[in-house]
Coordinates of C-alpha atoms in Angstrom, one line a residue:
X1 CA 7.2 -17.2 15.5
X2 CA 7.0 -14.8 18.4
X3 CA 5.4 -15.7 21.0
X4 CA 2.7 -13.2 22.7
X5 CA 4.5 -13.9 26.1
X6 CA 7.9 -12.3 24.6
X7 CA 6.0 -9.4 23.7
X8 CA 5.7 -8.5 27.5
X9 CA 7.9 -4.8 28.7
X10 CA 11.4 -6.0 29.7
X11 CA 13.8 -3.9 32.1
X12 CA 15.3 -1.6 29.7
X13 CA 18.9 -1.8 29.3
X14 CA 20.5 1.1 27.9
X15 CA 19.9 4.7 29.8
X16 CA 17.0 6.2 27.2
X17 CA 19.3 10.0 27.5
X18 CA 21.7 7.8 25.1
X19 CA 19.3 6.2 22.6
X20 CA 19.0 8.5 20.1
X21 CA 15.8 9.8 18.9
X22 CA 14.8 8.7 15.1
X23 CA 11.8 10.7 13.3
X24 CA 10.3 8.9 10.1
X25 CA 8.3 10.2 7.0
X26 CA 6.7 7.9 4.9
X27 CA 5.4 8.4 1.5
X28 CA 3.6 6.6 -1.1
X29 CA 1.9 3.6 -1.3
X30 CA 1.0 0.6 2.1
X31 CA 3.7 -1.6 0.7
X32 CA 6.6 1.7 1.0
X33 CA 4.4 1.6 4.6
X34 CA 5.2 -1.8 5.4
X35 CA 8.8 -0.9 4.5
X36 CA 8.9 1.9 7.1
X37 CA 7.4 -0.3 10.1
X38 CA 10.1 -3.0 9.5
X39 CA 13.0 -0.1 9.6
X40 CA 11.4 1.3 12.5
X41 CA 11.2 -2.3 14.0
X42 CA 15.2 -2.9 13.4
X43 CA 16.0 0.6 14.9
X44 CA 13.8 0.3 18.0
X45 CA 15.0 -3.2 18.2
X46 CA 18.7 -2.1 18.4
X47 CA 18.5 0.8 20.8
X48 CA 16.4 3.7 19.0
X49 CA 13.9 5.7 20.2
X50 CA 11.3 7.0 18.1
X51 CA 9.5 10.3 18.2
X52 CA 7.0 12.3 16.3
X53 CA 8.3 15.4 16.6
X54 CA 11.0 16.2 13.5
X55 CA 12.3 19.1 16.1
X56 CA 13.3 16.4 18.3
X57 CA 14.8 14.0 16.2
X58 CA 18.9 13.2 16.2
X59 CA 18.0 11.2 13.1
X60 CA 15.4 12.0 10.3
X61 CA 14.5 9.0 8.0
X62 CA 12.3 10.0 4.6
X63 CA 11.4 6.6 3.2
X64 CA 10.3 7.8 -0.6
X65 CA 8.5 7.2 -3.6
X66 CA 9.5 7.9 -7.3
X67 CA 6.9 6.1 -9.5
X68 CA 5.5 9.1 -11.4
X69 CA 6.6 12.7 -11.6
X70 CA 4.2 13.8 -9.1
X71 CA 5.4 11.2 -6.8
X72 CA 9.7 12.3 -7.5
X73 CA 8.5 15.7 -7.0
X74 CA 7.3 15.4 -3.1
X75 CA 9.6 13.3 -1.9
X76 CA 12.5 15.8 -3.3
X77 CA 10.1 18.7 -1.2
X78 CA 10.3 16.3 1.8
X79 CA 13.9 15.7 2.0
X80 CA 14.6 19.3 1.4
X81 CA 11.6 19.9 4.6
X82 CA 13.5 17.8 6.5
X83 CA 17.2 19.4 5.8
X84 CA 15.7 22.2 7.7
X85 CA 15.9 20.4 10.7
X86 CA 20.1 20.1 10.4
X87 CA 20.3 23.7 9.3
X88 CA 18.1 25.9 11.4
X89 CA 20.0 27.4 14.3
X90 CA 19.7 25.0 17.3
X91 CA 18.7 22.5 15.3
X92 CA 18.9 18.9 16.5
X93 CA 19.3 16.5 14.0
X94 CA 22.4 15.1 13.3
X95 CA 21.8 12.9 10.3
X96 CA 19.7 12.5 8.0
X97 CA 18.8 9.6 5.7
X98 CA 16.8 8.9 2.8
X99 CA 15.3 5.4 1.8
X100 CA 13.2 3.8 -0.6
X101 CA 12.0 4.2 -4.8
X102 CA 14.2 7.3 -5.1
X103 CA 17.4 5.9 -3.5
X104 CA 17.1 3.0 -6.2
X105 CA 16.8 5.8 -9.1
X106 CA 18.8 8.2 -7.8
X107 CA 21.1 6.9 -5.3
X108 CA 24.2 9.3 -6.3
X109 CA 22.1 12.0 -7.5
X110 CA 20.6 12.2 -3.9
X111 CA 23.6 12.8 -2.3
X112 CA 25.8 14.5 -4.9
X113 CA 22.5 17.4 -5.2
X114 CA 21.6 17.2 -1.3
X115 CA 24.8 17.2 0.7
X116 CA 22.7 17.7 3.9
X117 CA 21.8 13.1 3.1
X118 CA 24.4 11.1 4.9
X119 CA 23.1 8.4 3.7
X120 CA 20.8 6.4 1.7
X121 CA 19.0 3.0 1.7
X122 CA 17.4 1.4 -1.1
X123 CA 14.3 -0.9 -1.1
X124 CA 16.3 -4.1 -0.9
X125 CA 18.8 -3.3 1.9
X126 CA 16.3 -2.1 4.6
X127 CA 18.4 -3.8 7.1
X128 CA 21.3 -1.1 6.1
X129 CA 19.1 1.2 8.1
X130 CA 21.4 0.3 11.2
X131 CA 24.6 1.5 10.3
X132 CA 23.2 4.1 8.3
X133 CA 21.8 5.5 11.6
X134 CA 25.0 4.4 13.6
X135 CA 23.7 1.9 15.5
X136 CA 25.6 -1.5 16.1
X137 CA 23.1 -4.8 16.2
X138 CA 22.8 -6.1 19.7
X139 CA 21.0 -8.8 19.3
X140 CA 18.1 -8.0 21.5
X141 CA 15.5 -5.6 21.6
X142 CA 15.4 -2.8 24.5
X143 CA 12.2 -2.6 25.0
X144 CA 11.1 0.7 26.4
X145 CA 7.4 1.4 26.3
X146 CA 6.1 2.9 23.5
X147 CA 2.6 4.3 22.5
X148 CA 0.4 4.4 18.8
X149 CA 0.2 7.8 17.9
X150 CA -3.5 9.1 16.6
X151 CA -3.3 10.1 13.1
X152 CA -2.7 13.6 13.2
X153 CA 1.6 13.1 13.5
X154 CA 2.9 16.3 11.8
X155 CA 6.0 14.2 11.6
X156 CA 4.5 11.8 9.2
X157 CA 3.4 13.1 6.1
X158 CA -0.5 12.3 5.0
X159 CA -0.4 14.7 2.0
X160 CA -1.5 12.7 -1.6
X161 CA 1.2 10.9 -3.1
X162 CA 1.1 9.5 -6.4
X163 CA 2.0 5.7 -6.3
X164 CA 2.1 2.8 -8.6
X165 CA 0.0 2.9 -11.2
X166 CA -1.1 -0.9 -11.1
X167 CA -2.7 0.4 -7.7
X168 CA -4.6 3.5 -7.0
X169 CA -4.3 7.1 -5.5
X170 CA -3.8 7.3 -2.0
X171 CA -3.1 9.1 1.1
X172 CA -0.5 7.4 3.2
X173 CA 1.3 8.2 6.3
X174 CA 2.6 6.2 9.0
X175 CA 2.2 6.9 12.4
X176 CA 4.9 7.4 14.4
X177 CA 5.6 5.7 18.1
X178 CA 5.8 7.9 21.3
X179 CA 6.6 7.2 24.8
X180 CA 3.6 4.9 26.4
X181 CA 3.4 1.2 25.5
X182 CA 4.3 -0.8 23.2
X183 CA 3.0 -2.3 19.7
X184 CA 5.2 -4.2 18.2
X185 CA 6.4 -7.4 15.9
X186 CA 10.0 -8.2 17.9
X187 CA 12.0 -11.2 18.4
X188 CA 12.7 -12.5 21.5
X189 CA 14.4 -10.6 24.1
X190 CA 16.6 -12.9 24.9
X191 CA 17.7 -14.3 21.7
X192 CA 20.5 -13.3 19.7
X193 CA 21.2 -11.2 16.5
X194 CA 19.6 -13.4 13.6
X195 CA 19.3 -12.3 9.9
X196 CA 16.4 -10.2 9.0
X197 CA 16.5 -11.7 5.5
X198 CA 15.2 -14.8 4.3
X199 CA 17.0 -17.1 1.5
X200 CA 16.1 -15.9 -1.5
X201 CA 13.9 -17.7 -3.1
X202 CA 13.4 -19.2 -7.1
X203 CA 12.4 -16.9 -9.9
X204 CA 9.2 -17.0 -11.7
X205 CA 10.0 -18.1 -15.2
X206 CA 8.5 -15.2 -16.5
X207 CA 10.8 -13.5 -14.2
X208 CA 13.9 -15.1 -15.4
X209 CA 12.8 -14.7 -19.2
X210 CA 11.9 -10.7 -18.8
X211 CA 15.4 -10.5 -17.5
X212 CA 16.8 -12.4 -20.5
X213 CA 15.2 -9.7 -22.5
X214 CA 16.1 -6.3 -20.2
X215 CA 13.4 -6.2 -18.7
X216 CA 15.2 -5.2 -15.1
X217 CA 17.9 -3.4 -16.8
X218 CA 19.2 0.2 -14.8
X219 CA 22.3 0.5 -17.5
X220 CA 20.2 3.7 -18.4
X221 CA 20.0 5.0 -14.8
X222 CA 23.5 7.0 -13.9
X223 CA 24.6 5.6 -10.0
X224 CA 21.8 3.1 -9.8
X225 CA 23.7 -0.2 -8.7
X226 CA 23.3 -2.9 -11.1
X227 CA 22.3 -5.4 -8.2
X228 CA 18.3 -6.1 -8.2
X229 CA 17.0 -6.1 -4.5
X230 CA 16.2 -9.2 -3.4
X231 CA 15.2 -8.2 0.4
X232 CA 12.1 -10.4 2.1
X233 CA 11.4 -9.2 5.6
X234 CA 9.8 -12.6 8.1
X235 CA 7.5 -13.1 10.5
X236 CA 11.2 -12.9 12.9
X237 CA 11.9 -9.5 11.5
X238 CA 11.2 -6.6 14.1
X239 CA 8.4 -4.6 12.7
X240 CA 6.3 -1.8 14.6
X241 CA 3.2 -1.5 13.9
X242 CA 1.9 2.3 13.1
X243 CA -1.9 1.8 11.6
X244 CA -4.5 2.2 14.0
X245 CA -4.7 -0.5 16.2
X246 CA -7.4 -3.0 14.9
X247 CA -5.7 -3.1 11.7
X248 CA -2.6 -3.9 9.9
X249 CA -0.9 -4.9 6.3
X250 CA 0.7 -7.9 5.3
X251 CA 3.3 -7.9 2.3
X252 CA 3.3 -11.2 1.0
X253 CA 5.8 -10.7 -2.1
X254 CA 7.6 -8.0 -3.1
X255 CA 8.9 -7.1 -6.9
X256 CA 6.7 -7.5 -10.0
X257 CA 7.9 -9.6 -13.5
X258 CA 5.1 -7.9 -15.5
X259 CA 6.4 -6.3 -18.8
X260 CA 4.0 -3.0 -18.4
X261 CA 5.9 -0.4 -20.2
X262 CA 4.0 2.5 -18.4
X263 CA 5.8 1.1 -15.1
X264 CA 9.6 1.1 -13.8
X265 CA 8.2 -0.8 -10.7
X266 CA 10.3 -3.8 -11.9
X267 CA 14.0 -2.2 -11.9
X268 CA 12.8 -0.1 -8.6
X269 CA 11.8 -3.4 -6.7
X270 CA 13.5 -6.4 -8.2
X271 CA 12.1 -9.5 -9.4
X272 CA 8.6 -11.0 -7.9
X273 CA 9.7 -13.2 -5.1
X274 CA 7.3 -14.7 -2.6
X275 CA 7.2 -14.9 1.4
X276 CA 7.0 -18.7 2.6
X277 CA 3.7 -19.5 3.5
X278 CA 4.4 -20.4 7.1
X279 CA 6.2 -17.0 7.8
X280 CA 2.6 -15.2 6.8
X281 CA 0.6 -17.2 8.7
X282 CA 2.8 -16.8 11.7
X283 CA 3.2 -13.0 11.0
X284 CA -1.0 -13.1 11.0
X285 CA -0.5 -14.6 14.4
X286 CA 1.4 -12.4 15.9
X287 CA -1.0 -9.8 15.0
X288 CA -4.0 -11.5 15.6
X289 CA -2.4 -11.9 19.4
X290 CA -1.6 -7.8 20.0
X291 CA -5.6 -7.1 18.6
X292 CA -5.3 -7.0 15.1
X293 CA -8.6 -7.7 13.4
X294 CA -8.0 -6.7 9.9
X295 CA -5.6 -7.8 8.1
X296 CA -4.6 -6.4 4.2
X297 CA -2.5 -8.7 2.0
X298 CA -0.1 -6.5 -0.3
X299 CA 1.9 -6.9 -2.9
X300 CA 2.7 -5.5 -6.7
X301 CA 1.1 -8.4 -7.9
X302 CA -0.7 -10.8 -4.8
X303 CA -2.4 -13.3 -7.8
X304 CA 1.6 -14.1 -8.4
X305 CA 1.8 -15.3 -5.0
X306 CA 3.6 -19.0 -4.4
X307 CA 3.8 -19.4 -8.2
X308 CA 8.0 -18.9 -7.7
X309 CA 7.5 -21.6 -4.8
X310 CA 5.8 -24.4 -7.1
X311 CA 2.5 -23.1 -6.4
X312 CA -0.7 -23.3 -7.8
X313 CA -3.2 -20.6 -6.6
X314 CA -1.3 -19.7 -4.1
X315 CA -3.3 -17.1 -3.4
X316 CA -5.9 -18.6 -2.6
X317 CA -4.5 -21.3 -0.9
X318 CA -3.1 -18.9 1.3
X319 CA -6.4 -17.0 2.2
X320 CA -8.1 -20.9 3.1
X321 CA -4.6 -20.7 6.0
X322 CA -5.7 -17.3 6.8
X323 CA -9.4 -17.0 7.2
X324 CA -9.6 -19.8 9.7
X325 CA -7.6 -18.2 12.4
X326 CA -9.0 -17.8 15.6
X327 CA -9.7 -13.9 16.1
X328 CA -9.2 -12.5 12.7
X329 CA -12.8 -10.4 11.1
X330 CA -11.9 -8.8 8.2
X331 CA -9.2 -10.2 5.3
X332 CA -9.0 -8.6 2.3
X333 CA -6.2 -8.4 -0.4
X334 CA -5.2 -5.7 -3.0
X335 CA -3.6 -5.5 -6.3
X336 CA -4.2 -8.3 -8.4
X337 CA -4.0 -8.9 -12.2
X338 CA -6.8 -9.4 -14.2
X339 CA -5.8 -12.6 -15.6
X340 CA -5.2 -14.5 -12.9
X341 CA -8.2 -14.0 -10.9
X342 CA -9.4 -17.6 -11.0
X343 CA -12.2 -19.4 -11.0
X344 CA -10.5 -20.8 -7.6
X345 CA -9.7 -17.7 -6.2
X346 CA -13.6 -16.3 -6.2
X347 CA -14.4 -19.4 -5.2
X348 CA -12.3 -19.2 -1.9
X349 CA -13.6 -15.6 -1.6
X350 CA -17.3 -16.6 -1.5
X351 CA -16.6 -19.5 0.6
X352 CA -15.2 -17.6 4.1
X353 CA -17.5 -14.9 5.9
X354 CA -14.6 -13.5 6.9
X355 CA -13.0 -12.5 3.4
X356 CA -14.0 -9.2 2.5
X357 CA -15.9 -9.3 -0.9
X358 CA -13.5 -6.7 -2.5
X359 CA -11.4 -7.4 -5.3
X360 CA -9.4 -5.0 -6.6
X361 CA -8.4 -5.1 -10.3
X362 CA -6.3 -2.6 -11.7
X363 CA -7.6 -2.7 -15.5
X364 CA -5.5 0.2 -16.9
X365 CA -7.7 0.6 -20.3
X366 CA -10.1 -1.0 -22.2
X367 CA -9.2 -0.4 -25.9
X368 CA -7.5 -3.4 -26.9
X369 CA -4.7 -1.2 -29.2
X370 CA -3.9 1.1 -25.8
X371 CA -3.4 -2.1 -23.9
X372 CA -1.0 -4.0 -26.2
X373 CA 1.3 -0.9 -26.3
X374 CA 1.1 -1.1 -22.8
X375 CA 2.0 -4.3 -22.6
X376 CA -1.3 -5.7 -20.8
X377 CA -3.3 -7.8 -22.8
X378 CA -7.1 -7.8 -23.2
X379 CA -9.9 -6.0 -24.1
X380 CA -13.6 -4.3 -22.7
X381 CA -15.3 -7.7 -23.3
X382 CA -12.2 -10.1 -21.6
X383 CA -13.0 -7.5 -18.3
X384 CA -16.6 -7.3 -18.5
X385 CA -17.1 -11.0 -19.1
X386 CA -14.5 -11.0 -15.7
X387 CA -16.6 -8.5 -13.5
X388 CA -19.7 -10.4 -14.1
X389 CA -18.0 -13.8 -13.5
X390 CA -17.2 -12.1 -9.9
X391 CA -20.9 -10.9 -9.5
X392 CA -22.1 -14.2 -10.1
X393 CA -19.6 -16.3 -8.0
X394 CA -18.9 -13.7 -5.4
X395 CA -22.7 -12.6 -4.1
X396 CA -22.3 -8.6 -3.1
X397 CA -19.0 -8.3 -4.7
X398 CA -17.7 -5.0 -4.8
X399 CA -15.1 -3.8 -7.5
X400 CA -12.5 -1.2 -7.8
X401 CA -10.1 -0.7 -10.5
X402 CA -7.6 1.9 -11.9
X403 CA -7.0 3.3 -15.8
X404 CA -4.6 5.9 -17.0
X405 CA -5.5 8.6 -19.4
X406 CA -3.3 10.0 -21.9
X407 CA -1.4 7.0 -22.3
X408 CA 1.3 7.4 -25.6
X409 CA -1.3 6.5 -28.8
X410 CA -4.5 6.7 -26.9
X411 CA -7.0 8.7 -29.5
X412 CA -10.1 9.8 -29.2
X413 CA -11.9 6.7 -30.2
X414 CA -9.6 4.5 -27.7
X415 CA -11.1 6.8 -25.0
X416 CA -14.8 6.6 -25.8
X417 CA -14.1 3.3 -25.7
X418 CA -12.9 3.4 -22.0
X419 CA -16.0 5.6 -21.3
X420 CA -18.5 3.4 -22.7
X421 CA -16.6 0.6 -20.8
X422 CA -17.1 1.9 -17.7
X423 CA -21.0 2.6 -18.5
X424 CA -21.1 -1.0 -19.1
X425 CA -18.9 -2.2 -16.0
X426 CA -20.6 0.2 -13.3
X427 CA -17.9 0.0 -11.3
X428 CA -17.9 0.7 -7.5
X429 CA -14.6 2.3 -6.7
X430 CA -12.5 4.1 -9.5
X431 CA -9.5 5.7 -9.9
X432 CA -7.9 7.7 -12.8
X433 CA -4.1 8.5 -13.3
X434 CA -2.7 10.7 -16.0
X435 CA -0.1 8.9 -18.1
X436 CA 3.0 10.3 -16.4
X437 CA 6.3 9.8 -19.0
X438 CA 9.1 8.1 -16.7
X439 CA 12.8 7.8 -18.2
X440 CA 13.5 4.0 -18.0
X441 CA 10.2 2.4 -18.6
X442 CA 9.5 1.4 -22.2
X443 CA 7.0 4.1 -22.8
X444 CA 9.2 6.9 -22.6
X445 CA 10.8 5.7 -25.6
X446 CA 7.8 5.9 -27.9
X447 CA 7.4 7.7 -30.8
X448 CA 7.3 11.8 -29.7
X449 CA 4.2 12.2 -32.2
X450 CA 2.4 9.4 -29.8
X451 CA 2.4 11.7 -26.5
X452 CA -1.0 13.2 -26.2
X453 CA -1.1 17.3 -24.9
X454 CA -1.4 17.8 -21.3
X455 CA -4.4 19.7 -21.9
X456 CA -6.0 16.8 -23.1
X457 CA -5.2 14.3 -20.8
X458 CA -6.5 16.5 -18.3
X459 CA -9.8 16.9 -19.9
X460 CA -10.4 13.2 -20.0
X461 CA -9.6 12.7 -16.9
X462 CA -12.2 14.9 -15.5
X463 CA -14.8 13.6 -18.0
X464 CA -13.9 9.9 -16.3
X465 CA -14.6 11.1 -13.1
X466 CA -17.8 12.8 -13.7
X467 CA -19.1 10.0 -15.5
X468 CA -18.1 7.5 -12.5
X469 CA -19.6 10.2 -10.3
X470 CA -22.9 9.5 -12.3
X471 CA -22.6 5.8 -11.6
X472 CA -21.0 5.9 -7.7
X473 CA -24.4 8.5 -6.8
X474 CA -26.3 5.4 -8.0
X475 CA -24.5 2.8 -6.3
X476 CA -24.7 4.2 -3.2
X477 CA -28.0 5.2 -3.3
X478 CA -28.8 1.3 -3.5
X479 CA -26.9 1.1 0.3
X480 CA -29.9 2.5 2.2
X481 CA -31.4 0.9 4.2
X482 CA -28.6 -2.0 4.6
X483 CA -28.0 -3.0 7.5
X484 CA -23.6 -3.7 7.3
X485 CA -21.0 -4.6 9.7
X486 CA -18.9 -1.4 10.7
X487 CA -15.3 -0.7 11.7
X488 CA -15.2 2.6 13.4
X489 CA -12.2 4.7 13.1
X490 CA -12.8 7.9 14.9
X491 CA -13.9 11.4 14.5
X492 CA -14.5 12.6 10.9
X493 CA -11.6 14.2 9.1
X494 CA -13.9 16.7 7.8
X495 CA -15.8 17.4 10.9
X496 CA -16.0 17.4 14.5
X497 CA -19.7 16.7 14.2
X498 CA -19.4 13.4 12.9
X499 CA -17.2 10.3 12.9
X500 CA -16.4 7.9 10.3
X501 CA -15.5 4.0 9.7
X502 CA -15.7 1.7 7.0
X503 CA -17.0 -1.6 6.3
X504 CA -15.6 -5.1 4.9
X505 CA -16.3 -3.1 1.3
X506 CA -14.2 0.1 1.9
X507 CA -10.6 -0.8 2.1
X508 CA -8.1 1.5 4.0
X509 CA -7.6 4.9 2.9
X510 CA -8.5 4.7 -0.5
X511 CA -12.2 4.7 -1.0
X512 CA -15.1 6.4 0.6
X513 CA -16.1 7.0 3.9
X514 CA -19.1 5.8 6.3
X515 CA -20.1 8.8 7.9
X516 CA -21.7 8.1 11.6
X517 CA -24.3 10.8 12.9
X518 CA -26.3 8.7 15.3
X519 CA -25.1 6.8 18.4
X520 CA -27.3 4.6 18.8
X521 CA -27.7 2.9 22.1
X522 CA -24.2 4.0 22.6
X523 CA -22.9 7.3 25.4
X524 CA -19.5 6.8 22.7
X525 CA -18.0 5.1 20.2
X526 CA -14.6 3.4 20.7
X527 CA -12.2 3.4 17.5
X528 CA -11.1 0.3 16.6
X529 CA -14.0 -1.0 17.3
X530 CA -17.1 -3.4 15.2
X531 CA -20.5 -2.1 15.4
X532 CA -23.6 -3.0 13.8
X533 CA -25.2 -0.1 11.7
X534 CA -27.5 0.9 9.5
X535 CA -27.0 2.8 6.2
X536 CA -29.4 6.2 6.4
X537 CA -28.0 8.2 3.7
X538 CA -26.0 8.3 0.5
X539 CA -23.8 10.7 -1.3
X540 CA -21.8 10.5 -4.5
X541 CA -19.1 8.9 -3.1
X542 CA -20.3 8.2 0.9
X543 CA -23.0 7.3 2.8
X544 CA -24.1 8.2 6.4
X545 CA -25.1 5.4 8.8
X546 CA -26.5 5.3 12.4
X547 CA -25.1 2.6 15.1
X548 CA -27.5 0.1 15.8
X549 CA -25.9 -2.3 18.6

């Protein structure tokens, strides 16, 4: 682990006129984030500068997403954005490289369709990131200062990007690093070049049976390499940090083994492999020490966790390590399955004050006919019987959850179903996806006289949303007058007149917002802060609250 002492601003060694300047966009989900913090990390480590301003980048990097349509369809715009930048007259950018989902899916296409790519680098070879931008490992990190950018990077793209469907919608961008001071996960600065990768590790059976079966198979996919990604960043592998400064994600496995045939996640990501144990808590650590005091566990799949190291409920034998270290306030986790949220793992929720009573479920349906086409398992009164085994454990428990629309088969009876599910369940936090048909995933090869009409889908989406509108109005409502722990973020994205935060029930990004109108004893508010407040107000998907200490 790194200690905070090596963190400390060295003499820099190389001249910073000859570093060159790298500009990053990242798009989709907090796990591509992740991704794009750890290739940052490696570049910075290795000589790199990194700026915010596309215009003054030698290097452009678009790390992508291609889960859905929606998702291809901007990070194609993006690349193309960028291109500009090698094109226009006087233009500065010398290369430019494209990483990520759509490498893995597209890799020749990219590059055969966008000559302006020099390269490309998928989702398991991040540490290719080097030579793709020229740079030579030098076994130690240069060090100049560097500060976190606010939100508002033009560089990094914030617009909505679809991402994987066992998650939720989202708006994700990382912020790049400027000139200042520094915030990052490096090694040593005296030690010497060492792997960013650790040994892989054992399959899950399930893993190694889905394979077996084709599970992973790309034979379908023209240039995709027939070698799964089996890349694990450590807590040794230089990672910058570009969330806003109290808080910061964790991936704790990457890949997924589930057979959803809705999803190409599994031939995208590889396998579901798990970080060691010792290497998260160290990671934790080391964020803990630069002032994180959130931390997110991510993964496709975090109930999977240690099951591919021998154990069992890793998970939640991994939040017990967590939620005793000195220094850390909020811990939370996202993307789990439904069934494998044990008795254990509530258990471990309700136990520490510190672990944000949030569980986040993606469901997908509730007719049981939709989900065995999808490959999921279960039925309304399996989930139900689920939620209010959470209630009870979990006192307070908040749950979100996702379903798709539209999926191949759904009818009109399956849907009224889902609706009268979602009556019952009185969910907190929902999201809807239309069914998006994706060339490699099993559902794309269903019967044509399956697909449901656009029109359709779309129609039933929006009557999902008004009817959890109905039920979020009431939920909130019940928040007045509570009196909640508050992490304040900063001025309101929809107003000057206001600022906004969340509390341990509003993860990051993806659910409403705490509006702040009142002060309190306070001249200002200091982002990245706790406060005390009270709830005053409620909307259908907010509420407005006024500082109290």
């Amino acid at each position: 682990m790194t200690s905070p002492a090596s963190l400390a601003i060295q003499p820099t060694e190389t001249p910073a006129a000859t570093r060159p300047k790298v500009g990053f966009v990242s798009l989709g989900c907090p796990k591509n984030l992740v991704d794009s913090e750890v290739m940052m990390g490696m570049l910075h480590h290795n000589g790199a500068q990194l700026t915010p301003e596309a215009e003054d980048a030698d290097i452009i990097v678009v790390n992508t997403c291609s889960f859905i349509d929606s998702a291809k369809q901007e990070s194609v715009n993006t690349i193309l954005e960028m291109a500009k930048h090698k094109l226009a007259a006087g233009g500065k950018a010398r290369r430019l490289i494209v990483a990520g989902c759509l490498v893995e899916r597209y890799r020749d296409e990219i590059q055969k369709n966008i000559p302006e790519v020099d390269a490309v680098v998928g989702t398991g070879e991040l540490e290719a990131i080097l030579a793709a931008a020229g740079l030579t490992p030098t076994g130690h990190a240069n060090n100049s200062p560097f500060n976190i950018l606010p939100q508002n990077s033009e560089l990094v793209s914030r617009a909505p990007s679809a991402v994987h469907q066992h998650s939720h919608p989202t708006e994700i961008g990382a912020q790049l690093i400027a000139e200042g001071s520094i915030e990052t996960e490096a090694e040593d600065a005296s030690s010497t070049a060492t792997p960013y990768t650790l040994s892989p590790t054992p399959s899950r059976p399930e893993g190694a049976a889905r394979e077996q079966s084709g599970r992973f198979s790309r034979e379908a996919w023209d240039g995709a390499v027939s070698t799964l990604p089996e890349y694990l960043y450590s807590d040794e592998t230089p990672r910058i940090l570009t969330t806003p400064r109290a808080s910061a994600y964790i991936k704790i496995a990457e890949g997924c083994d589930h057979p959803c045939t809705f999803c190409i996640i599994p031939q995208l990501r590889g396998k579901f492999r798990s970080r060691r144990m010792g290497s998260i808590v160290a990671e934790a650590q080391n964020l803990i020490a630069q002032g994180v005091r959130e931390i997110t566990l991510i993964g496709q799949d975090t109930t999977c966790y240690g099951e591919d190291l021998g154990l069992k409920d890793g998970l939640a034998q991994l939040l017990d390590a967590l939620a005793v270290l000195p220094g850390l306030r909020w811990l939370r986790f996202l993307y789990t399955y439904p069934n494998k949220v044990t008795t254990r793992l509530l258990e471990t929720m309700a136990k520490h004050d510190n672990i944000a009573k949030y569980l986040d479920v993606p469901l997908q349906h509730a007719s049981p006919a939709v989900l065995k086409i999808m490959k999921r398992g279960g039925n309304a009164q399996i989930f139900l019987d689920l939620i209010a085994k959470a209630r009870r454990i979990v006192p307070g428990i908040v749950i979100r959850t996702s379903f798709i629309v539209g999926f191949p088969g759904e009818t009109e009876a399956d849907f009224e179903l889902l609706c009268d599910f979602v009556r019952q369940a009185e969910i907190d936090w929902l999201g809807v996806f239309t069914y998006s048909d994706e060339e490699g995933a099993a559902a794309f090869e269903l019967a044509p006289e399956l697909r449901v009409p656009k029109r359709t889908i779309e129609a039933r989406r929006r009557k999902l949303m008004k009817l959890q509108q109905k039920i979020s109005t009431k939920s909130k409502a019940a928040w007045v007058g509570r009196e909640i722990d508050l992490l304040v973020e900063g001025p309101s994205e929809e107003t000057d007149l206001l600022w906004q935060g969340r509390t341990p029930l509003h993860a990051p990004e993806i659910d409403g917002k705490v509006l702040i109108n009142d002060f309190g004893p306070h001249e200002e508010l200091v982002p990245g802060t706790f406060y005390r407040a009270e709830i005053t107000e409620s909307h259908d998907y907010d509420v407005v609250a006024r500082i109290l200490e």
